[in-house]
Coordinates of C-alpha atoms and ligand atoms in Angstrom, one line a residue:
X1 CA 17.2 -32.6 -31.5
X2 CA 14.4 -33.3 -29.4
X3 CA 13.5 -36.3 -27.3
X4 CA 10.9 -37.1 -24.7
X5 CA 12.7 -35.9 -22.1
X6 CA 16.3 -34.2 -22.9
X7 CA 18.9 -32.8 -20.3
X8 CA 19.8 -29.1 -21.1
X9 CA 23.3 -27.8 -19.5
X10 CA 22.1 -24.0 -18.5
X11 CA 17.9 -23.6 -19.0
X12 CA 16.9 -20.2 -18.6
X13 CA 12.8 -19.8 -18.3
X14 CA 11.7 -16.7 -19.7
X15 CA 12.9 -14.4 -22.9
X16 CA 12.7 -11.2 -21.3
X17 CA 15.8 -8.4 -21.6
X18 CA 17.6 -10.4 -19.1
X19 CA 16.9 -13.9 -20.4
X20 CA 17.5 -13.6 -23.7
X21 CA 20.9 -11.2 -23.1
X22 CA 22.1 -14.4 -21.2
X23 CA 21.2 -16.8 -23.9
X24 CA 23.0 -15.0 -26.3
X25 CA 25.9 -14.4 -24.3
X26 CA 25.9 -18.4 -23.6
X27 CA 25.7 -18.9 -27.4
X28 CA 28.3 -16.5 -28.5
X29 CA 30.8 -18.7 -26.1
X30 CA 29.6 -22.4 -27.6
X31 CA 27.6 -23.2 -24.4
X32 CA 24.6 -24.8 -24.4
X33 CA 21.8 -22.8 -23.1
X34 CA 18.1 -22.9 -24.1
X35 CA 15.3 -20.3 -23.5
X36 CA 12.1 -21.6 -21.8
X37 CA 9.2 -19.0 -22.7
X38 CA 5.4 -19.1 -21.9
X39 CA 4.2 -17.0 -25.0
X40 CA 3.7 -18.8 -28.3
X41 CA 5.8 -16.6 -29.8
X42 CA 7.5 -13.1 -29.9
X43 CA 4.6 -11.0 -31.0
X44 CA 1.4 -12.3 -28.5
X45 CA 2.3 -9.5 -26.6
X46 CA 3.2 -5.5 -27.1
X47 CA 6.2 -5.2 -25.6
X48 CA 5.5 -1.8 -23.6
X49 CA 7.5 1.7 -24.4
X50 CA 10.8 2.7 -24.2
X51 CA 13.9 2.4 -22.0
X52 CA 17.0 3.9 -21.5
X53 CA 19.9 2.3 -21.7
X54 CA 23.0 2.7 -19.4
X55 CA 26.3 3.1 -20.2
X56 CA 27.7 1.4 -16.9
X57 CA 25.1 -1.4 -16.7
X58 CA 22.3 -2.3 -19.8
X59 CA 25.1 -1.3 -22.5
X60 CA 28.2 -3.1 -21.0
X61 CA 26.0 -5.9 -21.0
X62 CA 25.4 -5.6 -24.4
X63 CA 29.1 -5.2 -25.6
X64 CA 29.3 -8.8 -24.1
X65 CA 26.4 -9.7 -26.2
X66 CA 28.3 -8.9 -29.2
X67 CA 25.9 -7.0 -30.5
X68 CA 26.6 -3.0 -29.4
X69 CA 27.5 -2.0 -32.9
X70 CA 23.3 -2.7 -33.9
X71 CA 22.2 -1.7 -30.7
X72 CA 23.8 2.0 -31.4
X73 CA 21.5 1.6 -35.0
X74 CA 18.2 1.6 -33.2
X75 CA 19.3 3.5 -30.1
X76 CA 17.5 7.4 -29.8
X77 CA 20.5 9.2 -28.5
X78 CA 18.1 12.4 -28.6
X79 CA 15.7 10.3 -26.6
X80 CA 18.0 11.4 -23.4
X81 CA 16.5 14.8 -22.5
X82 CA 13.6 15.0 -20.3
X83 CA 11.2 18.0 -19.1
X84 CA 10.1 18.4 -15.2
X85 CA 7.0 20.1 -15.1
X86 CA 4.3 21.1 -12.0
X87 CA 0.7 20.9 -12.8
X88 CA 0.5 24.4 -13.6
X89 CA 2.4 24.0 -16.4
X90 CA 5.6 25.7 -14.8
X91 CA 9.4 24.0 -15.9
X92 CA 10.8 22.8 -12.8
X93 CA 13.8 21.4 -15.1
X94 CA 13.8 22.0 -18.9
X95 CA 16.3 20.1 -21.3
X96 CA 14.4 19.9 -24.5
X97 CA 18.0 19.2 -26.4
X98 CA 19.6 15.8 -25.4
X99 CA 23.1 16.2 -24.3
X100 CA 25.5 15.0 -26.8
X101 CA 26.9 11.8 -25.6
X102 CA 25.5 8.0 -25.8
X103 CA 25.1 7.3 -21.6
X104 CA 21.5 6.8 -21.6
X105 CA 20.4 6.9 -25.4
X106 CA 16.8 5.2 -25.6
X107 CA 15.9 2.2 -27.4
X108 CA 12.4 0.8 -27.9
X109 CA 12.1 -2.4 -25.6
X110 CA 10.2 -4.1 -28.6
X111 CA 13.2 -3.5 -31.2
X112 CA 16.0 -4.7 -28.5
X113 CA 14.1 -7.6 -28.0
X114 CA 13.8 -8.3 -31.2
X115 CA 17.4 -8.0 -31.7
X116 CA 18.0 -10.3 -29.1
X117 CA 15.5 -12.8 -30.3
X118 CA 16.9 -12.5 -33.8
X119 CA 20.4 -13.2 -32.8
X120 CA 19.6 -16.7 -31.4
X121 CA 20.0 -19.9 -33.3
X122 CA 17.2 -22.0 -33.7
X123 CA 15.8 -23.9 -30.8
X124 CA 17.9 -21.3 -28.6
X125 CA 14.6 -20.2 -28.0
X126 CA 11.3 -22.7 -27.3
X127 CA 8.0 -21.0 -26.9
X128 CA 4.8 -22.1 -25.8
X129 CA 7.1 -23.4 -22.9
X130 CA 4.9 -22.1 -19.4
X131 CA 7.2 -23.6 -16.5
X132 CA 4.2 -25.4 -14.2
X133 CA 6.6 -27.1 -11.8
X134 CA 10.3 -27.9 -10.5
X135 CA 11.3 -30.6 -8.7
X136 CA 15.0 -31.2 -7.3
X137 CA 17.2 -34.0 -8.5
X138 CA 20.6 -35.4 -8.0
X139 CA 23.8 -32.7 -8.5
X140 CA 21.8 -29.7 -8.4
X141 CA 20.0 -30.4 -11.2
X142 CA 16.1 -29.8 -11.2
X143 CA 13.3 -31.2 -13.4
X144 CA 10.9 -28.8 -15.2
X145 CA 7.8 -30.1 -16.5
X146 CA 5.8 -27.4 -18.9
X147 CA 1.9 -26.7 -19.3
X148 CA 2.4 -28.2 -22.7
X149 CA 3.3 -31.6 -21.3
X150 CA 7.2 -31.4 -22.3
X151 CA 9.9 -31.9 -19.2
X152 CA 13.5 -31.4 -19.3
X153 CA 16.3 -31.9 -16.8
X154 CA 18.4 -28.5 -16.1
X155 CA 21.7 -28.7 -15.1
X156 CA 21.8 -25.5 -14.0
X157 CA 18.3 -23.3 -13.7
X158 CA 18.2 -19.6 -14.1
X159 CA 14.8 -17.6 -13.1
X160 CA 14.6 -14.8 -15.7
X161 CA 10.8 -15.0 -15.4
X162 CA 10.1 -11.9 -13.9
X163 CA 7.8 -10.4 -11.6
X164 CA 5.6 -13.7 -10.4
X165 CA 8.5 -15.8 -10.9
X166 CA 8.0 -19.5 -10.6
X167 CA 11.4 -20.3 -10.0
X168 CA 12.0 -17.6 -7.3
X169 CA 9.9 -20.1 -5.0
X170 CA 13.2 -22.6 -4.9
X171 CA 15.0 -19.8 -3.2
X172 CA 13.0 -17.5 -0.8
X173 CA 9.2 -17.0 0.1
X174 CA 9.4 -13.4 -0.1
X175 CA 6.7 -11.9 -3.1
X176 CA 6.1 -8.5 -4.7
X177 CA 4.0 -6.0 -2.5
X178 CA 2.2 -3.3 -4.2
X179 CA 3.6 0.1 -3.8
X180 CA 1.0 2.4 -3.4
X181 CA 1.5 3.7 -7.0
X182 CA -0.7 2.9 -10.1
X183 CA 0.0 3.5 -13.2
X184 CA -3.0 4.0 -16.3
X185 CA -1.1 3.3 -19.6
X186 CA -2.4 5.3 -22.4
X187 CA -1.1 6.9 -25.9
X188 CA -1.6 8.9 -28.8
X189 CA -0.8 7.5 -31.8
X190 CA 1.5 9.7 -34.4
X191 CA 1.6 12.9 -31.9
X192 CA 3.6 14.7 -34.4
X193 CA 0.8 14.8 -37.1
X194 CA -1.7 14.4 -35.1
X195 CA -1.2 16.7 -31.9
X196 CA 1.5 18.4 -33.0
X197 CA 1.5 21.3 -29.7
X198 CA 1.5 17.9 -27.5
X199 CA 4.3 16.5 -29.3
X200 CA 6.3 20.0 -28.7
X201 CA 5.6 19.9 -25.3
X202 CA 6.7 16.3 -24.8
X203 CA 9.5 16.8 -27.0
X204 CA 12.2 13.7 -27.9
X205 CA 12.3 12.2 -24.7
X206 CA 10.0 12.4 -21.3
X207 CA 7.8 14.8 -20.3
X208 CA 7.2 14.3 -16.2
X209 CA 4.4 16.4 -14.7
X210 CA 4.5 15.9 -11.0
X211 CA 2.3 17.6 -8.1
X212 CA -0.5 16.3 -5.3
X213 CA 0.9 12.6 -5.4
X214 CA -0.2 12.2 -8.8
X215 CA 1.6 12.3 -12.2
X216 CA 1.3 12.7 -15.7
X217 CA 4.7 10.8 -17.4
X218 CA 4.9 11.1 -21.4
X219 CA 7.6 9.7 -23.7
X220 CA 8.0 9.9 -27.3
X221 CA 8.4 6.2 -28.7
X222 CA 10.4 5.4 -32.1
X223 CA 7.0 5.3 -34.2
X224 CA 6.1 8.7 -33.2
X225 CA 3.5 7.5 -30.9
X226 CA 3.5 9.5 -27.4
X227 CA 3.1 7.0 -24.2
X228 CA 1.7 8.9 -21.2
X229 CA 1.6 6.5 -17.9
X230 CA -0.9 8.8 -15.6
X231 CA 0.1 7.7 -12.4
X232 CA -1.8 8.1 -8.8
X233 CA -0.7 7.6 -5.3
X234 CA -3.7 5.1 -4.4
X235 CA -4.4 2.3 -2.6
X236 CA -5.6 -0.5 -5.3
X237 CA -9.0 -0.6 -3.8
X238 CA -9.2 3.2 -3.8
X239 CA -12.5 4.5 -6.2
X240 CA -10.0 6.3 -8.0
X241 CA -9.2 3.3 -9.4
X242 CA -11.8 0.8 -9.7
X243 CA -13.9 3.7 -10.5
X244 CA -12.2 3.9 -13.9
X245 CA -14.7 2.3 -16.8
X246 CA -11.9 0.9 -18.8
X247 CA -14.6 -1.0 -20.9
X248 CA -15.9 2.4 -22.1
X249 CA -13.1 4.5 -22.8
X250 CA -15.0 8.1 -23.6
X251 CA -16.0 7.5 -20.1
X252 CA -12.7 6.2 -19.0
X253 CA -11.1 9.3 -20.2
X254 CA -13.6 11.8 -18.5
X255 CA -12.8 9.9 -15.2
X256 CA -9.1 10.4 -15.4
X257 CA -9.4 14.2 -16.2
X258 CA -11.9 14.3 -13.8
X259 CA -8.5 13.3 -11.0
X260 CA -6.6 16.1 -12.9
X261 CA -9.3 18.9 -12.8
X262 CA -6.9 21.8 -11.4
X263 CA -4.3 20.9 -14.0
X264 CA -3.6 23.2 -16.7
X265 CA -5.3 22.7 -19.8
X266 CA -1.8 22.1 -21.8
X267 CA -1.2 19.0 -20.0
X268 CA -4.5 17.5 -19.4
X269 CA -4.6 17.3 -23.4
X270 CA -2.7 14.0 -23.0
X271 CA -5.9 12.8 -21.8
X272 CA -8.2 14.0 -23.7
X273 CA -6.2 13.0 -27.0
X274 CA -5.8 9.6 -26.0
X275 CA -6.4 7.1 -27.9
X276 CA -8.8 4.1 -26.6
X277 CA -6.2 1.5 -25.2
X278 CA -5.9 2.2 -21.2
X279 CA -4.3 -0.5 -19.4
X280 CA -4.5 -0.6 -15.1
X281 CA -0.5 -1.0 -14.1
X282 CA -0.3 -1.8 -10.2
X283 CA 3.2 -1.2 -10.3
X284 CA 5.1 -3.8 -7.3
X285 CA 8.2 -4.3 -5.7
X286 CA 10.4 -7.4 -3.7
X287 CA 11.9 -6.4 -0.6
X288 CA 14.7 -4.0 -1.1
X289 CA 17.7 -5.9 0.3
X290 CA 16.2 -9.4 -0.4
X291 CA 18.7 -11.8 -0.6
X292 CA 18.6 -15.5 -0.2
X293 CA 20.9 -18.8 0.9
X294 CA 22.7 -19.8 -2.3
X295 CA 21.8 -23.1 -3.3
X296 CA 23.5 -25.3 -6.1
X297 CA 21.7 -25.3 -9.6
X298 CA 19.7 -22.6 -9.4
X299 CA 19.6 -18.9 -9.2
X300 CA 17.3 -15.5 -10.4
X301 CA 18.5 -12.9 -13.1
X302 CA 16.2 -9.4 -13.5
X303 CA 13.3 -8.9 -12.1
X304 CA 12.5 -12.1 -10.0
X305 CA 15.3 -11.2 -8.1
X306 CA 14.6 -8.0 -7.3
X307 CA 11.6 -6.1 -8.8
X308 CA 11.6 -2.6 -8.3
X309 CA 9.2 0.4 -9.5
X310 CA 10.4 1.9 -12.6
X311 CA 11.8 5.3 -10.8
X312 CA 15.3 4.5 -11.0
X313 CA 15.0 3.1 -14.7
X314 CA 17.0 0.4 -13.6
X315 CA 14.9 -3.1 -14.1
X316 CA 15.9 -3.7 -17.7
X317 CA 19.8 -2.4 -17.5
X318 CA 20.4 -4.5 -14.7
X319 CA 18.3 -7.8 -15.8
X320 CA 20.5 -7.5 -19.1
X321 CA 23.8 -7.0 -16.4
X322 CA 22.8 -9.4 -14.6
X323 CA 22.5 -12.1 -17.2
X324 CA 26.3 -10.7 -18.2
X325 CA 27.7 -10.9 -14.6
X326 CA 26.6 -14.5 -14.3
X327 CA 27.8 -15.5 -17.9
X328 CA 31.2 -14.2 -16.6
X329 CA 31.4 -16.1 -13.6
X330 CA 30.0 -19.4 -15.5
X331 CA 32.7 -18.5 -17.9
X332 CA 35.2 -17.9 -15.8
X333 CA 34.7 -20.7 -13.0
X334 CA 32.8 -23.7 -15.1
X335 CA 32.0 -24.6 -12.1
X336 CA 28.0 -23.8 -11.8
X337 CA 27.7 -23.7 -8.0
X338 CA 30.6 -21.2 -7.6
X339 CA 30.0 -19.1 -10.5
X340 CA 26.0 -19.0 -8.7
X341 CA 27.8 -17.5 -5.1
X342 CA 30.1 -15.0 -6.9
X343 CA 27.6 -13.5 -9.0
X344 CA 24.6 -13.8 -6.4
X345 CA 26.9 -12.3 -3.8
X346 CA 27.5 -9.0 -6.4
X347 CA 24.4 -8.6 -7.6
X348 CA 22.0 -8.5 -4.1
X349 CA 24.5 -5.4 -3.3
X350 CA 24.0 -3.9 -6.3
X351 CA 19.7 -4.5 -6.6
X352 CA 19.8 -3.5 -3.1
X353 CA 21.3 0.0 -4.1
X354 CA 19.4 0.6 -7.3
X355 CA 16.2 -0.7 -4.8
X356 CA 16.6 2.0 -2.6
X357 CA 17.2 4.5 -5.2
X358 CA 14.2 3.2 -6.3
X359 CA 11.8 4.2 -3.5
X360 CA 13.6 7.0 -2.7
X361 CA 12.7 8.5 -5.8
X362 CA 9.3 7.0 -6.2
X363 CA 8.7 9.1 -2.5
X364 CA 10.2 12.5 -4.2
X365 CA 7.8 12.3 -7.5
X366 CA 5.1 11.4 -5.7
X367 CA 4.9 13.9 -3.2
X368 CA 2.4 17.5 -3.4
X369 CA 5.4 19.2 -4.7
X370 CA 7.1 16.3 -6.4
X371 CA 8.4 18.5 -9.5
X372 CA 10.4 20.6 -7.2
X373 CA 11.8 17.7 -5.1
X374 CA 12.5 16.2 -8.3
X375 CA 13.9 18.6 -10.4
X376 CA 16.0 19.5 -6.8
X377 CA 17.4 16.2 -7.2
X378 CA 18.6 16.3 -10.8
X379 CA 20.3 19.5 -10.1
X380 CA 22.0 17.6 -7.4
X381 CA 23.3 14.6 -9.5
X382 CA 24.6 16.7 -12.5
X383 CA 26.4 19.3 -9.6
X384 CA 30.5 18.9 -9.7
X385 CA 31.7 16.0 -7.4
X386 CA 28.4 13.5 -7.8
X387 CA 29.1 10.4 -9.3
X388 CA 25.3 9.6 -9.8
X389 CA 23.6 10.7 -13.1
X390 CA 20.1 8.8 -12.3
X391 CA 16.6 10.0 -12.7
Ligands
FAD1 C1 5.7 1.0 -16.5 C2 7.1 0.5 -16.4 C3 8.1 1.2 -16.9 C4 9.4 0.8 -16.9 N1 10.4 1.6 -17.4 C5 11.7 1.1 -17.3 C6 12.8 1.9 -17.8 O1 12.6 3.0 -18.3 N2 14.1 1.5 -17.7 C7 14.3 0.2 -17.2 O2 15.5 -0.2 -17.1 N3 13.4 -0.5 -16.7 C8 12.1 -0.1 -16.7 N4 11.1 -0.9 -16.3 C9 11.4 -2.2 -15.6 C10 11.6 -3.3 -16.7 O3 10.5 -3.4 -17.5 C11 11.9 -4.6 -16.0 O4 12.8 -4.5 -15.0 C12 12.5 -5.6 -17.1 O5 11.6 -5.9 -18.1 C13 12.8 -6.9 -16.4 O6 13.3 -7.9 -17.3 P1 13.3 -9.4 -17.0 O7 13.9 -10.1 -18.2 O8 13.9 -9.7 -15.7 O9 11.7 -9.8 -16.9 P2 10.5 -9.7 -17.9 O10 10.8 -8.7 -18.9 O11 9.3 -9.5 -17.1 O12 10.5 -11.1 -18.6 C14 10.1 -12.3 -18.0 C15 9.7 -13.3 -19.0 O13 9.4 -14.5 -18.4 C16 8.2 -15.1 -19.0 N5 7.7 -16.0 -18.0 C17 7.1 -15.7 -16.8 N6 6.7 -16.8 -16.1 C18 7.0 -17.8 -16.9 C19 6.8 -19.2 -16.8 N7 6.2 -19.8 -15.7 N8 7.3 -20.1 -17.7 C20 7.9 -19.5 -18.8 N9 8.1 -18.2 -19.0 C21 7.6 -17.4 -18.1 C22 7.4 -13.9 -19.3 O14 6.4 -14.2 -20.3 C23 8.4 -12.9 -19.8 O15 8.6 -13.0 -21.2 C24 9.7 -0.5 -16.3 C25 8.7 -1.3 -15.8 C26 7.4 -0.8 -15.8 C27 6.3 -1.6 -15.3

């Protein structure tokens, strides 16, 4: 029921992987925990492409969710293969068949979120809810008023709200910096109709061409449609950005082959077949290593606490382990404030690992020879002996 102004044990603003992983895990153990999210609902926004999820982090979490057995339904097992290619065209590292086992099958973000969001009771979830302010109260509890006028008192407050967190300002000052990479989102719709030789060349999972600090990074989606994120080393002002007409996207697309002029014609067709959605992605990171006092009634899950570039494929798994670890402790303590140090002291070692996996490998793609560095590196991780399988 709701009343002007209701107390809520755990509150957890945003319905991201990690938010809503967390909710459920809360619900599945009778606790009361409510989702705070800014969007009206689950469909104002696309919810981007696909992820892979790990064995050790994103689909333990989900074994604690309950919910492993329909996870494995909508999972792409042959998803996991992936294609290293220089701008010549040349295979720096080909594995167009996915290796038979389920450690990093892909999922669409969009379906696992809407498995999430589906396994929720009722007002487990309240949208149209944009956190505009905190204040601190009595036993660690805080008092969140929303854009929509509504306030509640939180018993215990968990920033799951991503990148600009709002919450994250409780804890530390520190905010994302740009990296010095920019993604331009693109697609083709259908590729296997309707680009049939680009499709082949993507094949079932990614397709990275790397070489002069720039990169062309395709995946095949669930419906078929092929994302390609052409990326640039580039400073955000840089023309090679700003130049870029997104209003008019014939022109848009003649400025970005324009950047990839040298590049073989088989690759530069994921330009020129793109459809006419381009979207500008500065992509940011926190601090690697940021960590924080621990303070009572209140902590960060995903990426508030520690937003990374995508080069480890790590956000999402460990958001969703993340929202698991703490659930344990909560579980296992029922005390909030220790259950908060246990799992804050755990996770800043482990975001601080995948961090600097992070940047390392953002460095090796995005380098003038960045298929060889990171094909190098594959070969190093599958070689007898290493215990990491990342890429
Ligand atoms: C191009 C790209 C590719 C990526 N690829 C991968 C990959 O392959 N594998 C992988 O593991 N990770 C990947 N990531 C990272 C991954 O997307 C993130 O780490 C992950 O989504 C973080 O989840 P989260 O729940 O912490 O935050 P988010 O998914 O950002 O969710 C935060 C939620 O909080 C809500 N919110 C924000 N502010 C407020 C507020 N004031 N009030 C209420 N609600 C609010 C937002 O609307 C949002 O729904 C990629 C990222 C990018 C940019």
């Amino acid at each position: 029921m709701t009343t002007d102004h209701e107390f809520v044990h755990v509150a957890i603003i945003g319905a991201g992987l990690g938010g809503l992983t967390l909710a459920r895990i809360l619900q599945k153990h009778g606790l009361d925990g409510v989702v705070f999210e800014r969007d009206a609902s689950r469909d104002v926004r696309t919810q981007g492409g696909t992820l892979d999820m790990h064995a050790e982090s994103g689909q333990r979490a989900l074994s604690d969710t309950g919910l492993h057995a329909e996870f494995l339904a909508i999972a792409r097992p042959e998803g996991q293969c992936m294609r290293i290619a220089d701008k010549t065209g040349a295979f720096h590292w080909d594995e167009p068949e996915a290796p038979p086992t389920l450690e990093r099958p892909e999922v669409d973000r969009g379906a696992l979120r809407n498995l999430l969001t589906d396994s929720l009771e009722p007002g487990r979830i309240r949208w149209n809810h944009k956190l505009i302010s905190i204040e601190p109260a009595e036993r660690g509890c805080h008092v969140l008023r929303f854009e929509n006028g509504k306030s509640i008192t939180a018993g215990v407050l968990i920033g799951a709200d991503g990148a600009w967190s709002r919450v994250r300002t409780l804890l530390t000052d520190a905010k994302p910096v740009y990296t010095g990479v920019s993604f331009v989102e693109i697609g083709i719709a259908d590729g296997d109709h309707t680009n049939p030789e680009l499709a082949d060349l993507v094949g079932h999972g990614s397709y990275l061409a790397l070489s002069d600090n720039k990169g062309l990074l395709a995946q095949l989606n669930g419906d078929g449609r092929i994302r390609v994120y052409v990326a640039f080393r580039a400073a955000e002002t840089d023309p090679v950005l700003t130049g870029i007409p997104f209003e008019r996207p014939a022109d848009a697309r003649q400025a970005l082959l324009a950047q990839f002029a040298d590049w073989a014609p088989q690759l530069t067709g994921l330009i020129s077949a793109c459809d006419d959605s381009f979207v500008l992605r500065p992509i940011n990171m926190l601090p690697i290593g940021l960590n924080w006092q621990s303070q009572p009634g209140v902590t960060l899950i995903g990426d508030a606490a520690h937003l990374m570039s995508p080069f480890a494929g790590e956000g999402a798994n460990l958001a969703m382990l993340d929202a698991a670890e703490f659930a344990k402790e909560l579980l296992a303590t029922k005390a909030p404030r220790e259950a908060i140090k246990a799992y804050e002291a755990k996770m800043f070692a482990r975001a601080r690992d995948a961090a600097e996996e992070s940047a390392r490998n953002l460095e090796l793609c995005f380098a003038p020879d960045g298929a060889a560095r990171l094909a190098a590196q594959m070969a190093a991780y599958q070689a007898p002996g290493s215990s990491d399988t990342t890429a």
